[in-house]
Amino acid sequence: MMTPQDVLQTGTQRTIAPRTHPYSPKIDGTRTPRDERRRAQHNEVERRRRDKINNWIVQLSKIIPDCNADNSKTGASKGGILSKACDYIRELRQTNQRMQETFKEAERLQMDNELLRQQTRQIADPQTQDTAGATSGWTPGLQRPRRDTHFPICIFCCGCCYKSKCGICCKT
């Protein structure tokens, strides 16, 4: 989180732009009841808007880990709560990305395990192998399913599937 010194650098002074025309406050006697109703209605709408924003910030402070622990007697600042919320969202996105990568790896390992199970079954039960497949070294039951991929060659290693564009290497 940024410190106030980072936000308002000491070298730059903030200036207020001068008014282009002089301010002339209305005299209380010239306000009409219609103006009073409009001003009161506007104030009410603005108060409800601020209350909603404050309620959502309080909700965020309750959801974000370690946000309630920092509360002092006056409570955490709105900026601090929003900053921690942004940090937490970034952390969740990174965690989600790592989990997706882990899930893809687990799927690949499951596919490899199933292929090895098929090979083990065929080795253990020689009657399932036909003679042509056994002599050539290729057995029809050992083909991996095709992946949906737009890569023209195998992305995993040797490029052995360049012609079939299956995206799976037969040597892994």
PDB file of C-alpha atoms in Angstrom:
ATOM      1  CA  MET A   1       0.000   0.000   0.000  1.00  0.00           C
ATOM      2  CA  MET A   2       1.259   3.466  -0.795  1.00  0.00           C
ATOM      3  CA  THR A   3       2.112   5.908   1.954  1.00  0.00           C
ATOM      4  CA  PRO A   4       0.720   9.440   1.928  1.00  0.00           C
ATOM      5  CA  GLN A   5       4.189  10.699   1.025  1.00  0.00           C
ATOM      6  CA  ASP A   6       4.165   8.509  -2.084  1.00  0.00           C
ATOM      7  CA  VAL A   7       0.768   9.817  -3.110  1.00  0.00           C
ATOM      8  CA  LEU A   8       1.471  13.475  -2.446  1.00  0.00           C
ATOM      9  CA  GLN A   9       5.079  14.000  -3.348  1.00  0.00           C
ATOM     10  CA  THR A  10       6.659  16.857  -1.423  1.00  0.00           C
ATOM     11  CA  GLY A  11       8.168  18.478  -4.524  1.00  0.00           C
ATOM     12  CA  THR A  12       4.825  19.185  -6.175  1.00  0.00           C
ATOM     13  CA  GLN A  13       2.363  21.575  -4.618  1.00  0.00           C
ATOM     14  CA  ARG A  14      -1.272  21.209  -5.505  1.00  0.00           C
ATOM     15  CA  THR A  15      -2.932  24.396  -6.574  1.00  0.00           C
ATOM     16  CA  ILE A  16      -6.589  25.199  -6.949  1.00  0.00           C
ATOM     17  CA  ALA A  17      -7.605  26.754 -10.215  1.00  0.00           C
ATOM     18  CA  PRO A  18      -9.062  30.258  -9.854  1.00  0.00           C
ATOM     19  CA  ARG A  19     -12.741  30.772 -10.535  1.00  0.00           C
ATOM     20  CA  THR A  20     -13.602  32.153 -13.934  1.00  0.00           C
ATOM     21  CA  HIS A  21     -16.483  34.167 -12.505  1.00  0.00           C
ATOM     22  CA  PRO A  22     -17.043  35.455  -9.008  1.00  0.00           C
ATOM     23  CA  TYR A  23     -19.063  33.309  -6.648  1.00  0.00           C
ATOM     24  CA  SER A  24     -22.395  34.792  -5.828  1.00  0.00           C
ATOM     25  CA  PRO A  25     -24.256  32.876  -3.169  1.00  0.00           C
ATOM     26  CA  LYS A  26     -28.019  32.910  -3.405  1.00  0.00           C
ATOM     27  CA  ILE A  27     -29.804  34.751  -0.745  1.00  0.00           C
ATOM     28  CA  ASP A  28     -31.895  32.409   1.360  1.00  0.00           C
ATOM     29  CA  GLY A  29     -35.004  34.432   0.672  1.00  0.00           C
ATOM     30  CA  THR A  30     -34.804  33.846  -3.094  1.00  0.00           C
ATOM     31  CA  ARG A  31     -34.972  30.038  -2.924  1.00  0.00           C
ATOM     32  CA  THR A  32     -38.272  28.625  -3.940  1.00  0.00           C
ATOM     33  CA  PRO A  33     -39.881  25.613  -2.292  1.00  0.00           C
ATOM     34  CA  ARG A  34     -39.230  23.722  -5.537  1.00  0.00           C
ATOM     35  CA  ASP A  35     -35.480  24.392  -5.222  1.00  0.00           C
ATOM     36  CA  GLU A  36     -35.546  23.223  -1.611  1.00  0.00           C
ATOM     37  CA  ARG A  37     -37.287  19.962  -2.584  1.00  0.00           C
ATOM     38  CA  ARG A  38     -34.808  19.327  -5.397  1.00  0.00           C
ATOM     39  CA  ARG A  39     -31.846  20.002  -3.109  1.00  0.00           C
ATOM     40  CA  ALA A  40     -33.272  17.780  -0.362  1.00  0.00           C
ATOM     41  CA  GLN A  41     -33.982  15.013  -2.884  1.00  0.00           C
ATOM     42  CA  HIS A  42     -30.468  15.274  -4.311  1.00  0.00           C
ATOM     43  CA  ASN A  43     -28.963  15.146  -0.815  1.00  0.00           C
ATOM     44  CA  GLU A  44     -30.990  12.025   0.001  1.00  0.00           C
ATOM     45  CA  VAL A  45     -29.940  10.271  -3.222  1.00  0.00           C
ATOM     46  CA  GLU A  46     -26.297  11.157  -2.604  1.00  0.00           C
ATOM     47  CA  ARG A  47     -26.477   9.945   1.023  1.00  0.00           C
ATOM     48  CA  ARG A  48     -27.917   6.573  -0.127  1.00  0.00           C
ATOM     49  CA  ARG A  49     -25.158   6.248  -2.737  1.00  0.00           C
ATOM     50  CA  ARG A  50     -22.457   6.871  -0.107  1.00  0.00           C
ATOM     51  CA  ASP A  51     -24.106   4.411   2.290  1.00  0.00           C
ATOM     52  CA  LYS A  52     -24.137   1.699  -0.385  1.00  0.00           C
ATOM     53  CA  ILE A  53     -20.471   2.276  -1.201  1.00  0.00           C
ATOM     54  CA  ASN A  54     -19.547   2.191   2.488  1.00  0.00           C
ATOM     55  CA  ASN A  55     -21.546  -1.013   3.020  1.00  0.00           C
ATOM     56  CA  TRP A  56     -19.771  -2.726   0.096  1.00  0.00           C
ATOM     57  CA  ILE A  57     -16.392  -1.663   1.475  1.00  0.00           C
ATOM     58  CA  VAL A  58     -17.328  -3.103   4.882  1.00  0.00           C
ATOM     59  CA  GLN A  59     -18.389  -6.335   3.138  1.00  0.00           C
ATOM     60  CA  LEU A  60     -15.000  -6.435   1.379  1.00  0.00           C
ATOM     61  CA  SER A  61     -13.178  -5.946   4.664  1.00  0.00           C
ATOM     62  CA  LYS A  62     -15.012  -8.952   6.103  1.00  0.00           C
ATOM     63  CA  ILE A  63     -14.243 -11.168   3.079  1.00  0.00           C
ATOM     64  CA  ILE A  64     -10.557 -10.303   2.591  1.00  0.00           C
ATOM     65  CA  PRO A  65      -8.218 -12.265   4.895  1.00  0.00           C
ATOM     66  CA  ASP A  66      -6.167 -10.203   7.366  1.00  0.00           C
ATOM     67  CA  CYS A  67      -8.314  -7.146   6.707  1.00  0.00           C
ATOM     68  CA  ASN A  68     -10.255  -7.290   9.979  1.00  0.00           C
ATOM     69  CA  ALA A  69      -7.095  -7.823  12.028  1.00  0.00           C
ATOM     70  CA  ASP A  70      -5.786  -4.363  11.052  1.00  0.00           C
ATOM     71  CA  ASN A  71      -8.862  -2.491  12.250  1.00  0.00           C
ATOM     72  CA  SER A  72      -8.188   0.086  14.898  1.00  0.00           C
ATOM     73  CA  LYS A  73     -10.888   1.752  16.975  1.00  0.00           C
ATOM     74  CA  THR A  74     -11.874   3.884  14.016  1.00  0.00           C
ATOM     75  CA  GLY A  75     -11.645   1.035  11.513  1.00  0.00           C
ATOM     76  CA  ALA A  76      -9.446   0.481   8.483  1.00  0.00           C
ATOM     77  CA  SER A  77      -9.367   3.132   5.806  1.00  0.00           C
ATOM     78  CA  LYS A  78     -11.358   2.624   2.645  1.00  0.00           C
ATOM     79  CA  GLY A  79      -8.208   2.915   0.575  1.00  0.00           C
ATOM     80  CA  GLY A  80      -6.448   0.292   2.697  1.00  0.00           C
ATOM     81  CA  ILE A  81      -9.370  -2.100   2.316  1.00  0.00           C
ATOM     82  CA  LEU A  82      -9.474  -1.607  -1.455  1.00  0.00           C
ATOM     83  CA  SER A  83      -5.700  -2.046  -1.696  1.00  0.00           C
ATOM     84  CA  LYS A  84      -5.838  -5.328   0.225  1.00  0.00           C
ATOM     85  CA  ALA A  85      -8.761  -6.459  -1.938  1.00  0.00           C
ATOM     86  CA  CYS A  86      -6.704  -5.838  -5.094  1.00  0.00           C
ATOM     87  CA  ASP A  87      -3.731  -7.720  -3.640  1.00  0.00           C
ATOM     88  CA  TYR A  88      -5.976 -10.623  -2.657  1.00  0.00           C
ATOM     89  CA  ILE A  89      -7.555 -10.786  -6.126  1.00  0.00           C
ATOM     90  CA  ARG A  90      -4.084 -10.886  -7.710  1.00  0.00           C
ATOM     91  CA  GLU A  91      -3.088 -13.675  -5.332  1.00  0.00           C
ATOM     92  CA  LEU A  92      -6.256 -15.639  -6.178  1.00  0.00           C
ATOM     93  CA  ARG A  93      -5.607 -15.270  -9.902  1.00  0.00           C
ATOM     94  CA  GLN A  94      -2.054 -16.585  -9.507  1.00  0.00           C
ATOM     95  CA  THR A  95      -3.282 -19.503  -7.403  1.00  0.00           C
ATOM     96  CA  ASN A  96      -5.977 -20.252  -9.965  1.00  0.00           C
ATOM     97  CA  GLN A  97      -3.403 -20.244 -12.780  1.00  0.00           C
ATOM     98  CA  ARG A  98      -1.153 -22.662 -10.855  1.00  0.00           C
ATOM     99  CA  MET A  99      -4.110 -24.953 -10.149  1.00  0.00           C
ATOM    100  CA  GLN A 100      -5.091 -24.996 -13.829  1.00  0.00           C
ATOM    101  CA  GLU A 101      -1.556 -25.954 -14.792  1.00  0.00           C
ATOM    102  CA  THR A 102      -1.521 -28.679 -12.133  1.00  0.00           C
ATOM    103  CA  PHE A 103      -4.885 -29.968 -13.361  1.00  0.00           C
ATOM    104  CA  LYS A 104      -3.633 -30.157 -16.959  1.00  0.00           C
ATOM    105  CA  GLU A 105      -0.572 -32.054 -15.774  1.00  0.00           C
ATOM    106  CA  ALA A 106      -2.787 -34.455 -13.806  1.00  0.00           C
ATOM    107  CA  GLU A 107      -4.943 -35.060 -16.906  1.00  0.00           C
ATOM    108  CA  ARG A 108      -1.830 -35.806 -18.949  1.00  0.00           C
ATOM    109  CA  LEU A 109      -0.607 -38.231 -16.292  1.00  0.00           C
ATOM    110  CA  GLN A 110      -4.015 -39.952 -16.213  1.00  0.00           C
ATOM    111  CA  MET A 111      -3.839 -40.429 -19.974  1.00  0.00           C
ATOM    112  CA  ASP A 112      -0.330 -41.839 -19.674  1.00  0.00           C
ATOM    113  CA  ASN A 113      -1.446 -44.173 -16.865  1.00  0.00           C
ATOM    114  CA  GLU A 114      -4.339 -45.459 -18.940  1.00  0.00           C
ATOM    115  CA  LEU A 115      -1.989 -46.130 -21.848  1.00  0.00           C
ATOM    116  CA  LEU A 116       0.355 -48.041 -19.544  1.00  0.00           C
ATOM    117  CA  ARG A 117      -2.593 -50.037 -18.160  1.00  0.00           C
ATOM    118  CA  GLN A 118      -3.574 -51.022 -21.695  1.00  0.00           C
ATOM    119  CA  GLN A 119      -0.018 -52.084 -22.458  1.00  0.00           C
ATOM    120  CA  THR A 120       0.150 -54.085 -19.226  1.00  0.00           C
ATOM    121  CA  ARG A 121      -3.131 -55.852 -20.001  1.00  0.00           C
ATOM    122  CA  GLN A 122      -1.967 -56.767 -23.487  1.00  0.00           C
ATOM    123  CA  ILE A 123       1.350 -58.067 -22.221  1.00  0.00           C
ATOM    124  CA  ALA A 124      -0.366 -60.104 -19.506  1.00  0.00           C
ATOM    125  CA  ASP A 125      -2.979 -61.516 -21.917  1.00  0.00           C
ATOM    126  CA  PRO A 126      -1.156 -62.537 -25.123  1.00  0.00           C
ATOM    127  CA  GLN A 127      -4.372 -63.866 -26.726  1.00  0.00           C
ATOM    128  CA  THR A 128      -5.602 -60.310 -27.334  1.00  0.00           C
ATOM    129  CA  GLN A 129      -2.667 -59.571 -29.630  1.00  0.00           C
ATOM    130  CA  ASP A 130      -3.056 -60.534 -33.274  1.00  0.00           C
ATOM    131  CA  THR A 131      -0.111 -61.992 -35.090  1.00  0.00           C
ATOM    132  CA  ALA A 132       0.334 -59.115 -37.543  1.00  0.00           C
ATOM    133  CA  GLY A 133       0.381 -56.551 -34.765  1.00  0.00           C
ATOM    134  CA  ALA A 134       2.745 -58.563 -32.605  1.00  0.00           C
ATOM    135  CA  THR A 135       5.314 -58.941 -35.408  1.00  0.00           C
ATOM    136  CA  SER A 136       5.230 -55.293 -36.432  1.00  0.00           C
ATOM    137  CA  GLY A 137       5.357 -53.984 -32.860  1.00  0.00           C
ATOM    138  CA  TRP A 138       2.120 -52.062 -33.255  1.00  0.00           C
ATOM    139  CA  THR A 139      -1.081 -53.020 -31.506  1.00  0.00           C
ATOM    140  CA  PRO A 140      -4.400 -51.341 -32.315  1.00  0.00           C
ATOM    141  CA  GLY A 141      -5.485 -51.031 -28.665  1.00  0.00           C
ATOM    142  CA  LEU A 142      -2.603 -48.712 -27.748  1.00  0.00           C
ATOM    143  CA  GLN A 143      -3.638 -45.602 -29.636  1.00  0.00           C
ATOM    144  CA  ARG A 144      -4.081 -42.462 -27.583  1.00  0.00           C
ATOM    145  CA  PRO A 145      -7.174 -40.362 -28.135  1.00  0.00           C
ATOM    146  CA  ARG A 146      -6.749 -37.301 -30.337  1.00  0.00           C
ATOM    147  CA  ARG A 147      -6.376 -33.976 -28.568  1.00  0.00           C
ATOM    148  CA  ASP A 148      -8.078 -30.812 -29.667  1.00  0.00           C
ATOM    149  CA  THR A 149      -5.123 -28.702 -30.675  1.00  0.00           C
ATOM    150  CA  HIS A 150      -4.241 -26.204 -33.348  1.00  0.00           C
ATOM    151  CA  PHE A 151      -0.534 -26.983 -33.266  1.00  0.00           C
ATOM    152  CA  PRO A 152       0.682 -28.415 -36.571  1.00  0.00           C
ATOM    153  CA  ILE A 153       3.270 -30.658 -34.927  1.00  0.00           C
ATOM    154  CA  CYS A 154       3.723 -32.414 -31.645  1.00  0.00           C
ATOM    155  CA  ILE A 155       4.265 -29.848 -28.909  1.00  0.00           C
ATOM    156  CA  PHE A 156       5.710 -32.327 -26.451  1.00  0.00           C
ATOM    157  CA  CYS A 157       9.027 -33.368 -27.970  1.00  0.00           C
ATOM    158  CA  CYS A 158      10.188 -34.920 -31.215  1.00  0.00           C
ATOM    159  CA  GLY A 159       7.698 -33.828 -33.897  1.00  0.00           C
ATOM    160  CA  CYS A 160       6.965 -37.439 -34.862  1.00  0.00           C
ATOM    161  CA  CYS A 161       3.331 -36.667 -35.592  1.00  0.00           C
ATOM    162  CA  TYR A 162       3.973 -33.949 -38.158  1.00  0.00           C
ATOM    163  CA  LYS A 163       1.911 -35.701 -40.811  1.00  0.00           C
ATOM    164  CA  SER A 164      -1.002 -36.748 -38.611  1.00  0.00           C
ATOM    165  CA  LYS A 165      -1.126 -33.473 -36.626  1.00  0.00           C
ATOM    166  CA  CYS A 166      -2.334 -35.283 -33.535  1.00  0.00           C
ATOM    167  CA  GLY A 167      -0.348 -33.255 -31.029  1.00  0.00           C
ATOM    168  CA  ILE A 168       0.799 -36.320 -29.121  1.00  0.00           C
ATOM    169  CA  CYS A 169       4.276 -37.771 -29.282  1.00  0.00           C
ATOM    170  CA  CYS A 170       4.460 -41.530 -29.643  1.00  0.00           C
ATOM    171  CA  LYS A 171       7.839 -41.681 -27.895  1.00  0.00           C
ATOM    172  CA  THR A 172       6.744 -40.218 -24.550  1.00  0.00           C
TER     173      THR A 172
END
